[in-house]
C-alpha positions as CSV (number, residue, x, y, z in Angstrom):
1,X,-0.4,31.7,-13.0
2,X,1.6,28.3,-13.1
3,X,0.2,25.3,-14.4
4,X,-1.0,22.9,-11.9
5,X,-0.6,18.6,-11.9
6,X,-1.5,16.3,-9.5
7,X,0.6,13.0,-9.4
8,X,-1.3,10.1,-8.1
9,X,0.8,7.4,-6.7
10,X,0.0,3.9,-6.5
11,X,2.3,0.2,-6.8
12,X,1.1,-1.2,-10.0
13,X,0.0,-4.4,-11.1
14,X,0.4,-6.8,-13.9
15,X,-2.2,-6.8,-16.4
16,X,-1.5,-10.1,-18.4
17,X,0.1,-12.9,-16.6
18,X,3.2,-12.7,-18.7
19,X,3.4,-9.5,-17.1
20,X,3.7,-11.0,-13.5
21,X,7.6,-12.4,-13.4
22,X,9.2,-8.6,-14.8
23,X,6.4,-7.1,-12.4
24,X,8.1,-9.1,-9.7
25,X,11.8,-8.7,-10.7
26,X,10.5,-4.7,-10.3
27,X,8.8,-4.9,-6.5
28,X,12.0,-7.2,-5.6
29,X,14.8,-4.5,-7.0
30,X,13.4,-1.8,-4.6
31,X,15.4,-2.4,-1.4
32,X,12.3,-0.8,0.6
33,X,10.8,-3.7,0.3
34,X,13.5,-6.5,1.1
35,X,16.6,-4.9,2.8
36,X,20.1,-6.4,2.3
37,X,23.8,-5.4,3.3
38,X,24.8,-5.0,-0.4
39,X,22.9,-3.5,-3.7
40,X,25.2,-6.0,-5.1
41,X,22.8,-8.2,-3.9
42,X,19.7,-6.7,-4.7
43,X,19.0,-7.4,-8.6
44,X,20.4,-11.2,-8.3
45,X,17.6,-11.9,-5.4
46,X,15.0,-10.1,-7.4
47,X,15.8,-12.6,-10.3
48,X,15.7,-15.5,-8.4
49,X,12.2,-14.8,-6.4
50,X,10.8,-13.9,-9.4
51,X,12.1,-16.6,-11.5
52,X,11.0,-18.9,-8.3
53,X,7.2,-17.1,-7.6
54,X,6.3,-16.4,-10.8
55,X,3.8,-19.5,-12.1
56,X,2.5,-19.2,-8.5
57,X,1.7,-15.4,-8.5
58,X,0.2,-16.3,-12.2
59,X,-2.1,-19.0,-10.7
60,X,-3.5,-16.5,-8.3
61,X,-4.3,-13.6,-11.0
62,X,-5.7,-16.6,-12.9
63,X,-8.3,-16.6,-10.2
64,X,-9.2,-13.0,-10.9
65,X,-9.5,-12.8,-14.3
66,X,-5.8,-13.0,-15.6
67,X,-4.4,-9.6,-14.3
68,X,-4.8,-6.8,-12.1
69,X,-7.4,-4.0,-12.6
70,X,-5.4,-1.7,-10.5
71,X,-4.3,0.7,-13.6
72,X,-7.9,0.6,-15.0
73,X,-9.2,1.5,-11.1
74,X,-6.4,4.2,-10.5
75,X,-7.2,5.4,-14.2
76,X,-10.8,5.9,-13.3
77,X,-10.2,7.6,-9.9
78,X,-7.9,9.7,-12.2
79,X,-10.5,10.7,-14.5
80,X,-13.2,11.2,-11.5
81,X,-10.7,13.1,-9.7
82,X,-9.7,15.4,-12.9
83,X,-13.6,16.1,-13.4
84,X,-14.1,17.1,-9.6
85,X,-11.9,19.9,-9.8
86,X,-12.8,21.0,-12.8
87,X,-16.1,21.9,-11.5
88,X,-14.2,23.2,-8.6
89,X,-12.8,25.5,-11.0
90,X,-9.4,24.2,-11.0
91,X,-7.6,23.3,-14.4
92,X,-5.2,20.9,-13.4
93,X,-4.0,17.9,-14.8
94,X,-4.0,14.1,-13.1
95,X,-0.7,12.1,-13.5
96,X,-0.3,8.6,-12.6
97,X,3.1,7.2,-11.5
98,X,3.2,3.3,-10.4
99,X,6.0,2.5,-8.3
100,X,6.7,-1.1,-10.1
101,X,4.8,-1.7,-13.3
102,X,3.5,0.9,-15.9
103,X,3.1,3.5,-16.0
104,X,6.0,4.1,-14.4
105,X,6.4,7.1,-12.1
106,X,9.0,8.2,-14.2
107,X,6.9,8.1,-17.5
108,X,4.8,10.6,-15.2
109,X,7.4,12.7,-14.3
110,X,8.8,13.1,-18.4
111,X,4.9,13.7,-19.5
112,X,5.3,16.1,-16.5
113,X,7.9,18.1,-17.4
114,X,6.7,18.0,-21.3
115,X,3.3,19.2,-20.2
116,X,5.4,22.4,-18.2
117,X,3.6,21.6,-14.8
118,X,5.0,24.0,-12.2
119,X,3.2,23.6,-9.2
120,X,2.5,20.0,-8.2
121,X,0.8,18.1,-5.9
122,X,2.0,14.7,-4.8
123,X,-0.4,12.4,-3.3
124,X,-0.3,8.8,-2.5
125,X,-3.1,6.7,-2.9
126,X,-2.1,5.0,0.5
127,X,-3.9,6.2,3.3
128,X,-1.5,5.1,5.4
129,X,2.3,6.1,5.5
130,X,4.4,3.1,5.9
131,X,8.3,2.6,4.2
132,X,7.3,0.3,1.6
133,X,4.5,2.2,-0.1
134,X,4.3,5.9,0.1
135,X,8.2,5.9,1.6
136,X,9.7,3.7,-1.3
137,X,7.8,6.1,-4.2
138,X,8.8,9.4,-2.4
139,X,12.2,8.5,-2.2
140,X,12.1,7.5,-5.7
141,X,11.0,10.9,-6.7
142,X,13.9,12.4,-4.3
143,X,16.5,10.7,-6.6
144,X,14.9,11.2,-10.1
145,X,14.5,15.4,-9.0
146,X,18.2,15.5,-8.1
147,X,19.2,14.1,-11.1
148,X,17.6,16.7,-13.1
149,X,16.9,20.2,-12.9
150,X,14.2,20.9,-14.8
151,X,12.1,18.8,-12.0
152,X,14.0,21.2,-9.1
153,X,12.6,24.0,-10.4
154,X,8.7,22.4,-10.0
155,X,7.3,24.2,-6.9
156,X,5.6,20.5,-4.9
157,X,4.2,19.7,-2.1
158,X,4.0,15.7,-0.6
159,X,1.0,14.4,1.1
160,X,2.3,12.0,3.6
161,X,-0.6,10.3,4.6
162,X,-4.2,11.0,4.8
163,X,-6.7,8.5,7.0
164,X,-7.8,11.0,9.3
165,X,-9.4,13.2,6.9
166,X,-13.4,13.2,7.8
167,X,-14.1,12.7,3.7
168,X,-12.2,9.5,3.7
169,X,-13.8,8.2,7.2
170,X,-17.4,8.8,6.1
171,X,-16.9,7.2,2.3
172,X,-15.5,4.5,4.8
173,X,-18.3,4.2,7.1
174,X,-20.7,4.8,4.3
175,X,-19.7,1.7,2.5
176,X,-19.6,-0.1,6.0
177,X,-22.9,0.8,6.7
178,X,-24.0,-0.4,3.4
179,X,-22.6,-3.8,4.1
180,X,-23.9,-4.0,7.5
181,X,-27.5,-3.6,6.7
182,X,-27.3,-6.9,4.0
183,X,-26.9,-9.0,7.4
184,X,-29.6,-10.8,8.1
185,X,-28.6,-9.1,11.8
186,X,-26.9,-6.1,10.8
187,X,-26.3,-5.2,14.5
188,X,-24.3,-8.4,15.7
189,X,-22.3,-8.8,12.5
190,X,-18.6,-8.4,13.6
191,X,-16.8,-5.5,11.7
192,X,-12.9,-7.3,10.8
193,X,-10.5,-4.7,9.5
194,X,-7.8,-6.4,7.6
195,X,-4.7,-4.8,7.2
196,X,-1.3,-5.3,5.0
197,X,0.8,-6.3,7.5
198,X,4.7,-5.1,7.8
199,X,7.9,-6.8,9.5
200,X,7.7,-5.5,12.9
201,X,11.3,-4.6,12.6
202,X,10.0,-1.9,10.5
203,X,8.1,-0.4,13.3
204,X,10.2,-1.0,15.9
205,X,13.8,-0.8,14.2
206,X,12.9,1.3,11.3
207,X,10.7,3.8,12.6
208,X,7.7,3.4,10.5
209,X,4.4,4.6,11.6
210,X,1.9,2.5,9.7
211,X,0.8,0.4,12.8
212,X,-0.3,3.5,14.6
213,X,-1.9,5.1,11.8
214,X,-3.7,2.1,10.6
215,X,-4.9,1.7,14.4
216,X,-5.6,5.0,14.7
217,X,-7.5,5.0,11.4
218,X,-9.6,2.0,12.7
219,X,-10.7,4.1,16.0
220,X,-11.6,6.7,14.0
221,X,-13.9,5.2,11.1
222,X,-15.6,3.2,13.9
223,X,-16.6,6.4,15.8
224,X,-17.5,8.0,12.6
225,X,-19.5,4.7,11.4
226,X,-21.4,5.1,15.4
227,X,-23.0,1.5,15.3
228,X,-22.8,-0.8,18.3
229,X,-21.2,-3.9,16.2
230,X,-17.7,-5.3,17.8
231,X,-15.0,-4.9,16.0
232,X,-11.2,-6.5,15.2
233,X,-8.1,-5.0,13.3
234,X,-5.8,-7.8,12.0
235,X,-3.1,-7.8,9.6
236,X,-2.8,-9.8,6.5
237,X,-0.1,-11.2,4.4
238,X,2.4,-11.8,6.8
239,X,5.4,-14.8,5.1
240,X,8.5,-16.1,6.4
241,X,10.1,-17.2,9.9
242,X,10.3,-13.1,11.0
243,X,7.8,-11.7,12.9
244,X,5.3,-9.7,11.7
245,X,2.4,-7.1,13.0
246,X,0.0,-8.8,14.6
247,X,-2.9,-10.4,15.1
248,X,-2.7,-12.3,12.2
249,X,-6.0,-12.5,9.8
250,X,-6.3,-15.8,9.5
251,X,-5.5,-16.8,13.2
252,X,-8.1,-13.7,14.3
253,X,-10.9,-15.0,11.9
254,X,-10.0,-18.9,13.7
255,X,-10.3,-16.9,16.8
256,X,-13.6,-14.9,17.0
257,X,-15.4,-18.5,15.0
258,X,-14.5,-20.1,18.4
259,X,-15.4,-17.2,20.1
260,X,-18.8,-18.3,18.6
261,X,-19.3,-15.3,16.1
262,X,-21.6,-16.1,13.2
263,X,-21.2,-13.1,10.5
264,X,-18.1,-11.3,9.5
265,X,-17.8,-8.1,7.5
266,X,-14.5,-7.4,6.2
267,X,-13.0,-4.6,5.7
268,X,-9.7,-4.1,3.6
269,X,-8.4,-1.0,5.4
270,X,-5.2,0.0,3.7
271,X,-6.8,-0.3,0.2
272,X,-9.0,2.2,-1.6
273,X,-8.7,0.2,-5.1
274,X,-9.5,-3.5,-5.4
275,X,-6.3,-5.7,-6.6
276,X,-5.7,-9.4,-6.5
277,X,-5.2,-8.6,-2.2
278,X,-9.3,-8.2,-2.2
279,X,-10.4,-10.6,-4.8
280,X,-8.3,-13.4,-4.3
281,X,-6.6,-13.3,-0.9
282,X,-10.2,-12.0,0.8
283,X,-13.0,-12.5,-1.1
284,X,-11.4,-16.3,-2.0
285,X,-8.0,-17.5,0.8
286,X,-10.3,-15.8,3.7
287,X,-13.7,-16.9,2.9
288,X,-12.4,-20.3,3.0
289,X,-10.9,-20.2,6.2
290,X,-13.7,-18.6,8.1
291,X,-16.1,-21.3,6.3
292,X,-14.2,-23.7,7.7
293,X,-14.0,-22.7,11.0
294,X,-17.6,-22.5,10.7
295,X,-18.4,-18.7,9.5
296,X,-20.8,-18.7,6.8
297,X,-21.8,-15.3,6.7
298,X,-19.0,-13.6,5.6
299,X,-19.3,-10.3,3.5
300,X,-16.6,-8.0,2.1
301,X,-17.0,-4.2,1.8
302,X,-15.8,-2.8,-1.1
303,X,-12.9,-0.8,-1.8
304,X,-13.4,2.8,-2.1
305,X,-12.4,2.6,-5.9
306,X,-14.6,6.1,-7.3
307,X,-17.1,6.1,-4.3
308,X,-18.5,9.9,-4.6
309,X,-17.7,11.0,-1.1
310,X,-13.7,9.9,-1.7
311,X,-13.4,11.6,-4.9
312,X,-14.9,14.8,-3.4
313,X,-12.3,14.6,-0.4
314,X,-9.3,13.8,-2.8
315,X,-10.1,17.0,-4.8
316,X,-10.2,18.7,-1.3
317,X,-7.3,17.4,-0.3
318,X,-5.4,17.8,-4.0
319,X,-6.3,21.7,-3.9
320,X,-4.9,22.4,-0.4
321,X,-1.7,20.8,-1.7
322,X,-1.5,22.5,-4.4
323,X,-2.3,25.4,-2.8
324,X,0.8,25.2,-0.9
325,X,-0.6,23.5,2.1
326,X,2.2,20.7,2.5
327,X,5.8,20.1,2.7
328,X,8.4,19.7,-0.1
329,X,10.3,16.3,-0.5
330,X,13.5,17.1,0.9
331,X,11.2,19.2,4.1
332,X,9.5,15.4,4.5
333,X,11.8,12.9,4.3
334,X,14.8,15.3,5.9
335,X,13.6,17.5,8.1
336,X,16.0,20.2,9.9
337,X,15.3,18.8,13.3
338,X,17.2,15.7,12.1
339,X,14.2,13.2,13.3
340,X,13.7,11.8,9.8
341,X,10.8,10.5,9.3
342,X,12.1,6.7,9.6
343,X,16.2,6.3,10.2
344,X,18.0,4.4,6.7
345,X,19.3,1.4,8.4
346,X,23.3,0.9,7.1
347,X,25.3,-2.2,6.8
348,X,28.5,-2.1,9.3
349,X,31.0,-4.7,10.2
350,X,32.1,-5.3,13.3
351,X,30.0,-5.5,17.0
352,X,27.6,-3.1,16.2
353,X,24.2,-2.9,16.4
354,X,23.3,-2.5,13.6
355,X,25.5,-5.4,12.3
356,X,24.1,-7.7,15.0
357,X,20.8,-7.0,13.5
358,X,21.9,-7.8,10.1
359,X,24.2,-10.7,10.9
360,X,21.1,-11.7,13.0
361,X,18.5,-11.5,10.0
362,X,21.4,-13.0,7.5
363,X,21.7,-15.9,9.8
364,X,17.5,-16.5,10.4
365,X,17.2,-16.2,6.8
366,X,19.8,-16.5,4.4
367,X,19.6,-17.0,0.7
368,X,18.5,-20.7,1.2
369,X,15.7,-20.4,3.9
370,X,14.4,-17.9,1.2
371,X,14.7,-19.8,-1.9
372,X,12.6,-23.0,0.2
373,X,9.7,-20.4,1.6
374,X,9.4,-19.4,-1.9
375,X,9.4,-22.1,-3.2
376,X,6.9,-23.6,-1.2
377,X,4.5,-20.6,-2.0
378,X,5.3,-18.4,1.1
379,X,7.8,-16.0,0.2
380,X,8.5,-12.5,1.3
381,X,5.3,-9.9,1.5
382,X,3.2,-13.5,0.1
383,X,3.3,-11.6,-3.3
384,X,-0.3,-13.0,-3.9
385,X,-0.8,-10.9,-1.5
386,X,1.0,-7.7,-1.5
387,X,0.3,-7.1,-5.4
């Protein structure tokens, strides 16, 4: 019998602040995150929104204690997760591979292959697929296992996403529930999922189905939560002059204060760890903004960090992967029928259209426009934000 690894994978954080400008060079290099007509291009712009964000990014880790605990949170869920199946009866080791800061996903693939792992599970800890997270680290994987052989010969299976799963939706509701009943009226407190927001041209040009799964995730914890509180989805972090999914947080929580409601409890939907996008942008950018428009009760839930209920489910869902239930890489991000799961947008001269939607994005943003927003503190994915 093979041995069996499960390879946890998350984006990473920096942990001291002079960690924050290489951390950012690292999100900006990966062209899933800011697409351009030319690699050429790609390293230069990470350098210069780095160089550009990175005492403002600092400022905002300053806020939560100088760095983000996301490796120590991963690490425990790690551990929990490791200990679960052990008293499941499964001997199988937990790897951690961050996309942009250490440890690297390729550290985990080397300790991987050293370790002689031949049946792997991979599993994201997004709950939710979307281009930038789970997409970016798959593909990722897809070009270090062509490049190497020993890796091809590692039977795998990918977990593409994973929010309908009734473990994650009662740990969900649980912690919801928990919050609820601290309101002083836990029945008329108004439940406000916040999401990460994406471009829309990453739904709508690109394919990506986060905006349906993140709705679709929102229908179903509410029915599993089965309390007769109203409820809003709305989309964080949204930056620059493109358009992004909406409603947007802060106009929604402007929105439902004039609408007269008194009590929030927020819920940060596509997170199960806390990072600086729950303690600084919710519990801190948020507050303020409903306390202004005149929302004083405002209460966070919790990430699911190592909440019993999610551990138990990821070991579930960690030994149906590994027990084959799953597709490979290539089977998920090429499938025979040809209906990839998103289309790669390429760069083409001439009147196309995909060339009219570049030329068209060149023109609304260009390298200037970019340099100003960041300057100014907004720039792309509002890195105090996304990270």
């Amino acid at each position: 019998m093979g041995r069996d690894g499960v390879l946890l994978l998350n984006l990473g954080g920096p942990e001291k602040l002079e960690d924050v400008r290489p951390f950012l060079f690292n999100l900006f290099s990966d062209p899933e995150i800011i697409r351009l007509p030319s690699p050429i291009l790609q390293k230069p712009l990470a350098w210069l929104i780095s160089t550009l964000r990175a005492s403002k990014s600092q400022e905002g880790y300053k806020q939560i204690g100088g760095g983000s605990p996301l490796r120590q949170i991963t690490e425990d869920q790690a551990r929990a997760l490791e200990g679960k199946l052990r008293e499941r009866g499964r001997d199988a080791k937990i790897y951690i591979g961050m996309r942009y800061w250490y440890p690297f996903t390729e550290e985990a693939l080397d300790q991987i292959k050293r370790d002689g792992v031949d049946n792997l599970a991979i599993l994201p800890l997004y709950p939710q697929f979307s281009i930038s997270t789970s997409g970016s680290s798959f593909r990722l994987i897809e070009r270090l296992m062509e490049k190497d052989q020993t890796l091809q010969k590692i039977d795998h299976r990918v977990v593409q996403s994973w929010y309908d799963r009734p473990g994650y939706l009662r740990a969900m509701a649980d912690l919801i529930a928990t919050e609820l009943d601290r309101c002083e009226d836990p029945n008329s407190a108004h439940i406000f999922f916040s999401a990460h927001g994406v471009p829309v041209s990453y739904v709508t040009e690109a394919g990506d189905p986060y905006q349906q799964e993140i709705e679709d995730c929102v229908a179903r914890i509410i029915r599993t939560l089965n309390r007769p509180n109203q409820h809003t989805l709305a989309y964080q972090s949204r930056v620059g002059p493109i358009e992004w999914l909406q409603p947007y947080t802060d106009d929604a929580i402007k929105e439902l204060a004039a609408q007269g409601v008194k009590t929030l409890v927020v819920v940060p939907i596509s997170f199960v760890s806390e990072h600086i996008e729950t303690l600084e942008e919710i519990d801190m950018e948020y507050r303020e903004v409903a306390e202004e428009a005149g929302i004083h009760n405002f209460h966070r839930v919790p990430a699911l960090n190592v909440h019993p209920g999610f551990i138990e489910d990821l070991a579930n869902l960690a030994i149906e992967t590994l027990d084959g239930k799953g597709m490979t890489l290539a089977q998920t991000l090429h499938p025979p029928d040809k209906a990839k799961i998103y289309p790669q947008e390429r760069w083409e001269w001439g009147l196309t259209t995909a060339a009219e939607v570049w030329n068209g994005r060149l023109a609304m943003l260009g390298f200037l426009a970019l340099a100003l927003e960041l300057i100014s503190g907004r720039g792309p994915l509002h890195l105090a934000g996304l990270l």
